[in-house]
mmCIF file of C-alpha atoms and ligand atoms in Angstrom:
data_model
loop_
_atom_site.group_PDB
_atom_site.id
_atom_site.type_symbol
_atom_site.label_atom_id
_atom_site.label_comp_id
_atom_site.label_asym_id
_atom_site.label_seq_id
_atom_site.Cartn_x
_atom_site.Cartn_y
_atom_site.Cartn_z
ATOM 1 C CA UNK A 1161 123.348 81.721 122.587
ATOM 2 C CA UNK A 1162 126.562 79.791 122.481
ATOM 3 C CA UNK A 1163 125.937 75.751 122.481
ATOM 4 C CA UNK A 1164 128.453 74.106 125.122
ATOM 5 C CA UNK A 1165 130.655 71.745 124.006
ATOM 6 C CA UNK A 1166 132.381 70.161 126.988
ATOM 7 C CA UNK A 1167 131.462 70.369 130.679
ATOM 8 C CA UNK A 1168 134.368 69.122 133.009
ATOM 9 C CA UNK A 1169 132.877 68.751 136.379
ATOM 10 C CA UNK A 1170 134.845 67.763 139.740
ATOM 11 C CA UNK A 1171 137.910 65.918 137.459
ATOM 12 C CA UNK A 1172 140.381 64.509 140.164
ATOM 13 C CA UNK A 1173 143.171 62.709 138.813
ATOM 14 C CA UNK A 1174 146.141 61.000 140.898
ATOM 15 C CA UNK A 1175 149.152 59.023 140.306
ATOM 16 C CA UNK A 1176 150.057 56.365 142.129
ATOM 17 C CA UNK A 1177 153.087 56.734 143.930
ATOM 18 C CA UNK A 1178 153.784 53.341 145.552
ATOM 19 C CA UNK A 1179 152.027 50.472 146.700
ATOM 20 C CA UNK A 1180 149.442 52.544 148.581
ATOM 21 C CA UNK A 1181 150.397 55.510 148.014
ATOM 22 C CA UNK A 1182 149.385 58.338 145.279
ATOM 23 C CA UNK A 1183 149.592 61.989 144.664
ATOM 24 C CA UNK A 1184 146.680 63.885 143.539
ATOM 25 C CA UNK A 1185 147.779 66.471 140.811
ATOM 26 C CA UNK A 1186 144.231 67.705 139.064
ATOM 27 C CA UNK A 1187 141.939 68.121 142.348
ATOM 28 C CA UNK A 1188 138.537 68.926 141.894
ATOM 29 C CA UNK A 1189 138.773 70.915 138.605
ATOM 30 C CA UNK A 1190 135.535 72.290 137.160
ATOM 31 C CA UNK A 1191 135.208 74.385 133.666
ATOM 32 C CA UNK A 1192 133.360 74.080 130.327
ATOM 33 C CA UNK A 1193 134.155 75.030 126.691
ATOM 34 C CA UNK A 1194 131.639 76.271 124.324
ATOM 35 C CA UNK A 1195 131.860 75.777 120.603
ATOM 36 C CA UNK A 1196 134.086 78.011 118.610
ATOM 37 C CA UNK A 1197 135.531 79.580 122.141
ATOM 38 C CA UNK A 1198 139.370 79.294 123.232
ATOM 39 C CA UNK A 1199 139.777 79.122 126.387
ATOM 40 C CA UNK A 1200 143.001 80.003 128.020
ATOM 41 C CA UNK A 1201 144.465 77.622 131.018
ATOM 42 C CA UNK A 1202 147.595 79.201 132.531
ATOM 43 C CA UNK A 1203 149.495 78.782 135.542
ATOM 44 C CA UNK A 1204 153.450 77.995 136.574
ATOM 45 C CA UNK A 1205 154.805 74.781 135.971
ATOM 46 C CA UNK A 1206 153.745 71.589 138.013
ATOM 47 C CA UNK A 1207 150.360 72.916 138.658
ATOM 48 C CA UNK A 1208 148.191 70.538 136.613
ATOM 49 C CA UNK A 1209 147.617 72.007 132.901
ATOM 50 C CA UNK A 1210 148.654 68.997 130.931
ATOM 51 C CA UNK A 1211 147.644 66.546 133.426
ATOM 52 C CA UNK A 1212 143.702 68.072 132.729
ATOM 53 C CA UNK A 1213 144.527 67.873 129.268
ATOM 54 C CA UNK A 1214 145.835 63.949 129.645
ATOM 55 C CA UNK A 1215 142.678 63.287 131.438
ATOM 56 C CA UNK A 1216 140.526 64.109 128.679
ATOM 57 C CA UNK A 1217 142.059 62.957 126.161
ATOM 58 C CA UNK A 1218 142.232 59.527 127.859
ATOM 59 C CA UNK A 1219 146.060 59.327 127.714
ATOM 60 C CA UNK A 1220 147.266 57.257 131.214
ATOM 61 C CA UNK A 1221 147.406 53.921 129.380
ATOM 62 C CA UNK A 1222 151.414 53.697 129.760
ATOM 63 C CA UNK A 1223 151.545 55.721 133.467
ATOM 64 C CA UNK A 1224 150.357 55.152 136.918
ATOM 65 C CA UNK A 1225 147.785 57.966 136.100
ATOM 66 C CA UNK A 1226 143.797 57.765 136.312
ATOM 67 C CA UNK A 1227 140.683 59.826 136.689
ATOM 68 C CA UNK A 1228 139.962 59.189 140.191
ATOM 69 C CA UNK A 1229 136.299 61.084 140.002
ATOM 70 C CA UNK A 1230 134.738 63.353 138.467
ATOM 71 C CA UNK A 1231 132.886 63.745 134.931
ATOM 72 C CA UNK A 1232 134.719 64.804 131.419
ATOM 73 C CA UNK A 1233 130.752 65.450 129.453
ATOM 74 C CA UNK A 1234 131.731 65.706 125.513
ATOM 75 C CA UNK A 1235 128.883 67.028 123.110
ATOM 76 C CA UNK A 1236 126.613 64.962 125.668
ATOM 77 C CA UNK A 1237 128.626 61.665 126.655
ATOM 78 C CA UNK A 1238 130.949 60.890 129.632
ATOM 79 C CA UNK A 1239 134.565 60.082 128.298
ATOM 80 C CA UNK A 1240 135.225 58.689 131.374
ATOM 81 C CA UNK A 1241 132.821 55.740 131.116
ATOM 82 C CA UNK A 1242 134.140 55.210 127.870
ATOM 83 C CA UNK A 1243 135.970 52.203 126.900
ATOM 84 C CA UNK A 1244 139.671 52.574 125.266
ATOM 85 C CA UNK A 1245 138.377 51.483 122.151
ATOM 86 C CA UNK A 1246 135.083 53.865 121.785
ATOM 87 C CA UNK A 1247 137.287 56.426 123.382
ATOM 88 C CA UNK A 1248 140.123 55.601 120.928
ATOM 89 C CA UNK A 1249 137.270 56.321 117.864
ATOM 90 C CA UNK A 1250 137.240 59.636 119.201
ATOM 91 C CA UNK A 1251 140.267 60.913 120.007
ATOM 92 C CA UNK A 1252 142.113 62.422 116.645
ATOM 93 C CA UNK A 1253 138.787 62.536 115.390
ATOM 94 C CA UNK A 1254 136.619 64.774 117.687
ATOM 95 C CA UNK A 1255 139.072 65.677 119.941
ATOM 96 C CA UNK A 1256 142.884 66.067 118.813
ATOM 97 C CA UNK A 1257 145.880 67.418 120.735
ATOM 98 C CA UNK A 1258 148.855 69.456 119.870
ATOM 99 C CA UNK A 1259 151.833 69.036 122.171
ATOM 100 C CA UNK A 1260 154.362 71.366 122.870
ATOM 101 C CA UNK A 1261 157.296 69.592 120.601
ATOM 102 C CA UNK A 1262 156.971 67.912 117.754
ATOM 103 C CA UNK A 1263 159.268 65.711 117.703
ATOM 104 C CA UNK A 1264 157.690 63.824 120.518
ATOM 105 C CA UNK A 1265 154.460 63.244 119.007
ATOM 106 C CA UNK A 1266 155.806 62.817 115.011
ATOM 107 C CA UNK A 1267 157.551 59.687 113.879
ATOM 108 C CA UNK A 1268 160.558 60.130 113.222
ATOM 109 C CA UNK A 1269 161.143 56.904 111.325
ATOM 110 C CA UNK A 1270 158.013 57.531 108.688
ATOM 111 C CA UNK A 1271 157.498 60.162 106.255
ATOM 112 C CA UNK A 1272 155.227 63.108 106.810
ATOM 113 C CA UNK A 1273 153.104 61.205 104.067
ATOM 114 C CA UNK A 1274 153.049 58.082 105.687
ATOM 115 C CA UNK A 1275 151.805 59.755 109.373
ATOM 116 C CA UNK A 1276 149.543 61.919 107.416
ATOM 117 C CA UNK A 1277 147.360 59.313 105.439
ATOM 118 C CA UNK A 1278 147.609 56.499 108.445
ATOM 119 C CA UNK A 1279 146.080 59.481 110.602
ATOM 120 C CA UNK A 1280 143.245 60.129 107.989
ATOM 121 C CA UNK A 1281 142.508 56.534 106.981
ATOM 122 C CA UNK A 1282 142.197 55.353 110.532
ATOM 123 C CA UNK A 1283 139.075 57.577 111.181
ATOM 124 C CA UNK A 1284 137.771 57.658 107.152
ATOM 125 C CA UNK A 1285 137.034 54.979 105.079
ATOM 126 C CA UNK A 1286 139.123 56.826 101.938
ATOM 127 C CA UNK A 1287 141.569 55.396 99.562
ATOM 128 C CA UNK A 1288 145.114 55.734 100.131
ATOM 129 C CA UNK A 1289 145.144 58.181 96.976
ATOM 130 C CA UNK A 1290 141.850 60.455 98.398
ATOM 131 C CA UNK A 1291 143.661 60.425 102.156
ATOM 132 C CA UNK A 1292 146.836 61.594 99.942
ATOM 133 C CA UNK A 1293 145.380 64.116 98.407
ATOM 134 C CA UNK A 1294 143.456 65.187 101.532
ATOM 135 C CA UNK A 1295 147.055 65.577 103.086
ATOM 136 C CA UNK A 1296 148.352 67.283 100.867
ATOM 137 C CA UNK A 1297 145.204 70.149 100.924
ATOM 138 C CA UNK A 1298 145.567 69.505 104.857
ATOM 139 C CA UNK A 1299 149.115 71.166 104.346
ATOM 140 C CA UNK A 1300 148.593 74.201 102.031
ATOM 141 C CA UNK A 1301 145.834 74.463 104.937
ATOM 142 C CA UNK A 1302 148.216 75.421 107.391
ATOM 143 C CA UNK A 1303 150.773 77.323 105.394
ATOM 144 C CA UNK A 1304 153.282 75.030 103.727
ATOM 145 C CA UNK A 1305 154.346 76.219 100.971
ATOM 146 C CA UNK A 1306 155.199 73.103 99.063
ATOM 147 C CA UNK A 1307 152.693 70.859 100.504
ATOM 148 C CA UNK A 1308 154.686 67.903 97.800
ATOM 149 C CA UNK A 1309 157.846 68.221 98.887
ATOM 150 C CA UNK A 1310 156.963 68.221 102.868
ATOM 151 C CA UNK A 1311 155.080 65.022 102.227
ATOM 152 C CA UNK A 1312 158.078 63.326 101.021
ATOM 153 C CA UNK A 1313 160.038 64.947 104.144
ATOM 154 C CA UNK A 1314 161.285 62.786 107.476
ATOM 155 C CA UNK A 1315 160.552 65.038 110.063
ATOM 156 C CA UNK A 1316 164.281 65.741 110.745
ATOM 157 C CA UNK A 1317 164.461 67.271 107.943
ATOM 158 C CA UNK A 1318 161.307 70.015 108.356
ATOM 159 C CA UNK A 1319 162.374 73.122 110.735
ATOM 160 C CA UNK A 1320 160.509 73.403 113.994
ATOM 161 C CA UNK A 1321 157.682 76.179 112.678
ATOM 162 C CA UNK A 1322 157.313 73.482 109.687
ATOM 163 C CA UNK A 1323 156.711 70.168 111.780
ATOM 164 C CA UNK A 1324 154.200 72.323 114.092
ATOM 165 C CA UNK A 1325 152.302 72.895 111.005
ATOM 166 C CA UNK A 1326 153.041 69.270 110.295
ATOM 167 C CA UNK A 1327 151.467 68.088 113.550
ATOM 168 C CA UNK A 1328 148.835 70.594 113.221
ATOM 169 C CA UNK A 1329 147.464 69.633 110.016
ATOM 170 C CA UNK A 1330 147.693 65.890 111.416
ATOM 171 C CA UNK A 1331 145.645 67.085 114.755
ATOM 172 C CA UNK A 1332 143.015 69.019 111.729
ATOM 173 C CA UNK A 1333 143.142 66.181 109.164
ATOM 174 C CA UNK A 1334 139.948 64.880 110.596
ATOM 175 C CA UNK A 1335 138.130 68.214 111.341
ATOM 176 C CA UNK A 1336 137.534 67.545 114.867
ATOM 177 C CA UNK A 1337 135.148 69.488 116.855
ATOM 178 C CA UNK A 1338 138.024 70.739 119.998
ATOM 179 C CA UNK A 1339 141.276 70.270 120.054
ATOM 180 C CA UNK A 1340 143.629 70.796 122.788
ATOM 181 C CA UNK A 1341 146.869 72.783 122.217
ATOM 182 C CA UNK A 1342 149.449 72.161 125.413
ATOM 183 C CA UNK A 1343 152.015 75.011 125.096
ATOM 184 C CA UNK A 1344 151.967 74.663 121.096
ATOM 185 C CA UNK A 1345 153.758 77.457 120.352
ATOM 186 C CA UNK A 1346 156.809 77.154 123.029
ATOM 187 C CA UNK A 1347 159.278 75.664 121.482
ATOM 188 C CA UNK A 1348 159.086 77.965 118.712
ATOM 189 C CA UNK A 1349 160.866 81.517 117.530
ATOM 190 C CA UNK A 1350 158.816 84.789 117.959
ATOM 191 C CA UNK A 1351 157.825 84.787 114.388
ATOM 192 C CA UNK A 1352 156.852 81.299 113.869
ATOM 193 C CA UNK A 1353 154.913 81.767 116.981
ATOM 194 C CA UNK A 1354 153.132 84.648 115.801
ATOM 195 C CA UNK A 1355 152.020 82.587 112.925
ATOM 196 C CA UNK A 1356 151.156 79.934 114.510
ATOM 197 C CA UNK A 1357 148.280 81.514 117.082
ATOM 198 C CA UNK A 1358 147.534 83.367 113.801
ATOM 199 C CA UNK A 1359 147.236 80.202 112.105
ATOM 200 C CA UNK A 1360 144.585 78.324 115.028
ATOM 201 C CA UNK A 1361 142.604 81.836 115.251
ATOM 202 C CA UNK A 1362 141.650 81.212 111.411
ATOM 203 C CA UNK A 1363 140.981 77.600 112.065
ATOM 204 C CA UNK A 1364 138.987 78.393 114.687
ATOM 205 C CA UNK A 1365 136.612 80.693 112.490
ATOM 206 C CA UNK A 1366 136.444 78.673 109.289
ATOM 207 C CA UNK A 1367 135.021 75.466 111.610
ATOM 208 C CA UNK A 1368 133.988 77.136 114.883
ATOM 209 C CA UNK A 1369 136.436 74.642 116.632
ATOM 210 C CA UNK A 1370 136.639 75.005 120.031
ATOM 211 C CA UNK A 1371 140.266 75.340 121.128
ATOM 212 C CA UNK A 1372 141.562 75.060 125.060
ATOM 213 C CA UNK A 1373 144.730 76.769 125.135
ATOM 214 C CA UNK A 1374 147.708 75.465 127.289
ATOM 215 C CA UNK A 1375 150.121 78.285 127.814
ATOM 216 C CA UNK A 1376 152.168 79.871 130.760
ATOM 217 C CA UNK A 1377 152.836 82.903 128.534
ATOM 218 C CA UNK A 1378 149.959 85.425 129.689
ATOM 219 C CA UNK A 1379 150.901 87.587 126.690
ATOM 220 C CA UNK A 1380 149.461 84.582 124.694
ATOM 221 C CA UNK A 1381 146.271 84.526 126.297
ATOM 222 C CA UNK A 1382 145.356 88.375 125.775
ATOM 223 C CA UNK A 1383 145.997 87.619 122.411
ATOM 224 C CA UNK A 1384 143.758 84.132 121.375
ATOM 225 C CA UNK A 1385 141.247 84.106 124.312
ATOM 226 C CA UNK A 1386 138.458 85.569 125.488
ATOM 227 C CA UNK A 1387 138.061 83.401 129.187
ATOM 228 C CA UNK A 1388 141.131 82.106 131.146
ATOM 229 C CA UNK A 1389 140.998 79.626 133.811
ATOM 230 C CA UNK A 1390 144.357 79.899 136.281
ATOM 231 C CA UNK A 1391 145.332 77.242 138.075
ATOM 232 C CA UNK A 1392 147.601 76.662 141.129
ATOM 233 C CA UNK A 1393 148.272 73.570 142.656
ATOM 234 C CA UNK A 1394 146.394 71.310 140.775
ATOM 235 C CA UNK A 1395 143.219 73.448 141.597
ATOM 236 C CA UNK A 1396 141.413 76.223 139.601
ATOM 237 C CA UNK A 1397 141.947 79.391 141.703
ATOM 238 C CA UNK A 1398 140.684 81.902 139.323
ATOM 239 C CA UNK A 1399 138.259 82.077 136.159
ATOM 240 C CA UNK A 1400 137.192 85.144 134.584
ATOM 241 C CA UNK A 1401 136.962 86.797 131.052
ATOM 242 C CA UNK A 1402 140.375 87.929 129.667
ATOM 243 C CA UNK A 1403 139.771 91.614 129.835
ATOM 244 C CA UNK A 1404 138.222 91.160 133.658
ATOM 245 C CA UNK A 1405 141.326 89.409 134.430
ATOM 246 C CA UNK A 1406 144.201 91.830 133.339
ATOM 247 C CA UNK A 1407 142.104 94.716 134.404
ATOM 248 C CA UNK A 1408 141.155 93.553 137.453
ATOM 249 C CA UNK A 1409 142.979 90.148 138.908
ATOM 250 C CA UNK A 1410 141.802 88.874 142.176
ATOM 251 C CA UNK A 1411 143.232 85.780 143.188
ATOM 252 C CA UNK A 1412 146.915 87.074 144.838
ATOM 253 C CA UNK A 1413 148.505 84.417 142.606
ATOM 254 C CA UNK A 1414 146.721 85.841 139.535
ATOM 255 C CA UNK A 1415 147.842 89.093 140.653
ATOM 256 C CA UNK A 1416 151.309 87.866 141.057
ATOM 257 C CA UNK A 1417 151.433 86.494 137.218
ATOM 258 C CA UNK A 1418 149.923 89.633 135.858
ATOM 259 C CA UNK A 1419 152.553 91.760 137.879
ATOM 260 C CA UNK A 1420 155.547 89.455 136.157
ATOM 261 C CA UNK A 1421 154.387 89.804 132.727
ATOM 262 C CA UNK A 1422 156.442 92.591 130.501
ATOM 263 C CA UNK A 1423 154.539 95.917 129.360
ATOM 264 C CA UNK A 1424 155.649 97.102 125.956
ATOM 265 C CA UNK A 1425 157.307 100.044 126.080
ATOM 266 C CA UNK A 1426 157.227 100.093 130.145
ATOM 267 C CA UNK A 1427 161.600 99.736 129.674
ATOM 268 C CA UNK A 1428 161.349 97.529 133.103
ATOM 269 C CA UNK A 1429 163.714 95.307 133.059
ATOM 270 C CA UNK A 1430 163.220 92.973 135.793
ATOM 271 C CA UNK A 1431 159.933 91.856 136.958
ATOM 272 C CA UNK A 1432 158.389 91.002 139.614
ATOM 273 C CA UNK A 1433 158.149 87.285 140.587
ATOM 274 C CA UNK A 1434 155.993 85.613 143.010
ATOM 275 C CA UNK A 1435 158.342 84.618 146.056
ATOM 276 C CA UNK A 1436 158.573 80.739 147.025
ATOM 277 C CA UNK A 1437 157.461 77.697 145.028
ATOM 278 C CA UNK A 1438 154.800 75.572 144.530
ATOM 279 C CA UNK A 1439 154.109 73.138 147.002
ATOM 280 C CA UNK A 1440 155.110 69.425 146.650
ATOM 281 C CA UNK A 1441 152.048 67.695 145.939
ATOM 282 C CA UNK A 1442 153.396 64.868 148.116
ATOM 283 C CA UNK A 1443 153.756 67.446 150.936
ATOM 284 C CA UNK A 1444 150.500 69.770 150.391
ATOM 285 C CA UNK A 1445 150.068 72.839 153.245
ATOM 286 C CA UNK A 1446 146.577 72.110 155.191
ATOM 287 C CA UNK A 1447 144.309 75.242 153.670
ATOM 288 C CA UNK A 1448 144.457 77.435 151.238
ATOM 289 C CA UNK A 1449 147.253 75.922 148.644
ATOM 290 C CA UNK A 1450 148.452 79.764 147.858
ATOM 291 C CA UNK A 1451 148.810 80.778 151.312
ATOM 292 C CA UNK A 1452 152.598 80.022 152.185
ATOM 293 C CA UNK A 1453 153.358 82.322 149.113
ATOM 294 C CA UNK A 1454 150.401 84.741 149.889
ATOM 295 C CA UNK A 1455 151.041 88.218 151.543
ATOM 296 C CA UNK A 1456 147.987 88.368 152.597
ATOM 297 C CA UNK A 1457 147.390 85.381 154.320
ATOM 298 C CA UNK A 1458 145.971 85.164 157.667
ATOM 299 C CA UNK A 1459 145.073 82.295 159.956
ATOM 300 C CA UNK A 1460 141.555 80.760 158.250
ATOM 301 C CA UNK A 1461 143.842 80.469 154.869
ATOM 302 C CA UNK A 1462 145.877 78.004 156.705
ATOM 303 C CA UNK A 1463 143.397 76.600 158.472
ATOM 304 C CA UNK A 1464 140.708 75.632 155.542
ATOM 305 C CA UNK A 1465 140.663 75.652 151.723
ATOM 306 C CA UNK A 1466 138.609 78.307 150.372
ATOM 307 C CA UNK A 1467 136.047 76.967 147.546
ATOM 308 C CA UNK A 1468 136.156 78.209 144.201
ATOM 309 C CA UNK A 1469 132.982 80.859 144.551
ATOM 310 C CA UNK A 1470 131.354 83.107 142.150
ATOM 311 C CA UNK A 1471 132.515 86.680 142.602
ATOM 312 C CA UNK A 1472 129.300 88.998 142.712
ATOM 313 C CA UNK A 1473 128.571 90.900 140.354
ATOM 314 C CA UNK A 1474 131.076 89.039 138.229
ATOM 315 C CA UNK A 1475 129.287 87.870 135.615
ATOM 316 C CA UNK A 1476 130.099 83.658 135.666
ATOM 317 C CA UNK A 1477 133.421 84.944 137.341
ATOM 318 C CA UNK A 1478 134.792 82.761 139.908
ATOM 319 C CA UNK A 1479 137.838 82.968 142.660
ATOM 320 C CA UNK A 1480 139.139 80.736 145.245
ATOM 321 C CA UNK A 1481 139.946 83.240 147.949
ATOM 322 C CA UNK A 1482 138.869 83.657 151.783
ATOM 323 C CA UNK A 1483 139.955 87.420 151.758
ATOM 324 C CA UNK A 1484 139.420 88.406 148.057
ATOM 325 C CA UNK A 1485 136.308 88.945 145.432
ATOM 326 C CA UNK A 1486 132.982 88.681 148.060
ATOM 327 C CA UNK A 1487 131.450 91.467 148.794
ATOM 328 C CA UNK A 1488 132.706 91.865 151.996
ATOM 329 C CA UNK A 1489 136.099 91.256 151.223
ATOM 330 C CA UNK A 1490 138.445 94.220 150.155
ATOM 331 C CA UNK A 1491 140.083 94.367 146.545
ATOM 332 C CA UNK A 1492 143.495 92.747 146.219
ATOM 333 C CA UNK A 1493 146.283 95.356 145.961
ATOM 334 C CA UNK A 1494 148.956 94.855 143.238
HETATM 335 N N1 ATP B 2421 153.386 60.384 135.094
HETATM 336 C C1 ATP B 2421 153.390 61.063 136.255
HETATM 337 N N2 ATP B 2421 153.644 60.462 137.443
HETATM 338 C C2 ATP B 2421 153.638 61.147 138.599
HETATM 339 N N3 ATP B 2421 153.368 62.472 138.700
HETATM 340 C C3 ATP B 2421 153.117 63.130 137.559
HETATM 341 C C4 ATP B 2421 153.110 62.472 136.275
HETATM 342 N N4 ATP B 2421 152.809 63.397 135.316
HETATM 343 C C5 ATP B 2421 152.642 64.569 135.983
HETATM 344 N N5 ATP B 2421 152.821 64.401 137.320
HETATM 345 C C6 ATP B 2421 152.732 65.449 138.344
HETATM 346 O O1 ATP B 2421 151.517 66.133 138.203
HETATM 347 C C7 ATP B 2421 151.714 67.516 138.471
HETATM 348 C C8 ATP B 2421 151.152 68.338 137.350
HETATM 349 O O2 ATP B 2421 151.941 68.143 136.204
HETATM 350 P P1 ATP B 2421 151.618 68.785 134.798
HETATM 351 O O3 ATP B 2421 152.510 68.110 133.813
HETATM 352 O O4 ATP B 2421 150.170 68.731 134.541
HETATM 353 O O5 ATP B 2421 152.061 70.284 134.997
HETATM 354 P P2 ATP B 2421 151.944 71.494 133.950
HETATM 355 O O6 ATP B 2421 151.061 72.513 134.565
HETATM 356 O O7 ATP B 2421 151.583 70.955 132.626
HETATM 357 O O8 ATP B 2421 153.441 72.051 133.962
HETATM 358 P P3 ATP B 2421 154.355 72.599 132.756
HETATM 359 O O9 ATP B 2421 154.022 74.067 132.626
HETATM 360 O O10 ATP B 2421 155.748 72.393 133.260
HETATM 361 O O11 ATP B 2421 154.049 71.810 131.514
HETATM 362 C C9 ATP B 2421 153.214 67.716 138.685
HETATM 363 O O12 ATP B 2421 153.475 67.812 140.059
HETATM 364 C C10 ATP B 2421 153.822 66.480 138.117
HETATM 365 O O13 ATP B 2421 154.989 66.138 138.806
HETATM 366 MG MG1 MG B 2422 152.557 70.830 130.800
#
């Protein structure tokens, strides 16, 4: 039986947007992560994947950003009730994050060695030499090859596959328990990628870390996970296993990203893509958030938001639909 790790019920998070005005971009989002799963979360741009990520990590301090409701449960406790210092204790130690470029989250002033210990020593009581020497094995962990010389490195000076493995041994130095990886392998060449998903898979089975996977790059998911979440509009619209969902998609917008992704060896050239764009999340349509892109809309999508239901027979499956996935609905058409 696997033991749960994080439950995320009913997260809402806004930002305000003037004096009395805010914008809601994570609405309602419910999921949980069991330990040693990755779970995928995919969707276009805009629709809410790093904001979820933000929110559990705690990260608003410098924006206009908060957790409006909801609960974030982590091995038993509410990060949400946390304070920033109790929730500081357990961020890069429980619960670390990879961003998509490392630059961003790597000083660029301080030597890999520097970030490396400071990052260790601030959750350990170790000496500088143990934390030093812990960085270093950190390193040869991911696949440096000269774990001695990339200490002594500024981060300029490391290629982009090296300071991912940089800020990936920095987000393992403390063996957390989940970490979050927000489109970690974007930014890099088809390769390095490769190596890189390679690279969390085997982490992931040496300390039965749970991972939840950022990505807009199905190809990525079919690969790493074995349950995706896709979301639309701030909302979860579709969650099923990863086989259920390429062999069988039934949210339209799921349907839409599975139709633009490349088949090997298909030689089609251009793809389909899902007409229109997502809606302004100052300007929101009344209903169903899909349903001004949706062919198959009809008037009670407009009218009122479909819940996110279990699909029966679907085994924990869930959609967001009016027309699609209950039993007497009819099966989406690709
Ligand atoms: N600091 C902020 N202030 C106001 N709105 C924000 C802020 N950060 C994010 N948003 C809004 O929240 C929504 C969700 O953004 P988010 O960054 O989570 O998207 P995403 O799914 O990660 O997209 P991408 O694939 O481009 O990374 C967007 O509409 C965005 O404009
Ligand atoms: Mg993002």
């Amino acid at each position: 039986m696997a033991e749960r790790l994080l439950d995320v019920t009913g997260l809402t998070t806004t930002f305000r947007t003037g004096k009395k005005t805010s914008v809601t971009a994570v609405n309602n989002v419910t999921f949980s992560l069991d330990r040693g799963e990755i779970l995928g979360l995919v969707g276009e741009s805009g629709c809410g994947k790093s904001v979820t990520s933000l929110s559990i990590m705690g990260l608003f301090e410098d924006t206009a950003g908060k957790v409006a409701s909801g609960s974030i449960v982590f091995d038993g406790e509410d990060l949400t009730k946390l304070t920033t210092k109790q929730m500081r204790s357990i961020r890069g130690k429980r619960i670390s994050m990879i961003f998509q470029n490392p630059m961003s989250s790597l000083n660029s002033c301080m030597r890999v060695e520097a970030q490396l210990i400071e990052a260790i020593r601030l959750h350990n009581d170790v000496s500088k030499s143990e934390a030093r020497q812990r960085a270093s094995k950190m390193l040869s962990a991911v696949g440096i090859p000269d774990p001695e010389q990339t200490l002594r490195s500024y981060p300029h000076q490391l290629s982009g596959g090296m300071s991912q493995r940089v800020m990936i041994a920095m987000a393992l130095c403390c063996e957390p328990e989940m970490m979050i990886a927000d489109e970690p392998t974007t930014a890099l060449d088809v390769t390095i990628q490769a190596q890189i998903l390679e690279l969390m898979k085997d982490i992931r089975s040496r300390n039965n870390t749970s991972i939840l996977l950022i990505t807009h790059d199905l190809g990525v998911v079919a690969e790493m996970c074995s349950r995706a979440l896709v979301m639309y509009a701030g909302r979860i619209v579709e969650e099923a296993s990863v086989e259920e969902l390429f062999a069988s998609p039934i949210h339209p917008y799921t349907v839409g990203l599975i139709a633009s992704v490349p088949k090997l060896g298909s030689g089609v050239t251009s793809l389909p893509s899902i007409p229109g764009s997502v809606p302004d999340l100052s300007a929101m349509p009344q209903g169903c958030k899909f349903a001004p892109r949706c062919k198959y809309a009809q008037a009670v999508c407009r009218q009122t938001e479909p819940e996110l239901a279990p699909v029966p027979g679907g085994n924990g499956r869930k959609c967001r639909c009016h027309l699609f996935g209950k039993e007497e609905g009819k099966e989406a058409q690709a």
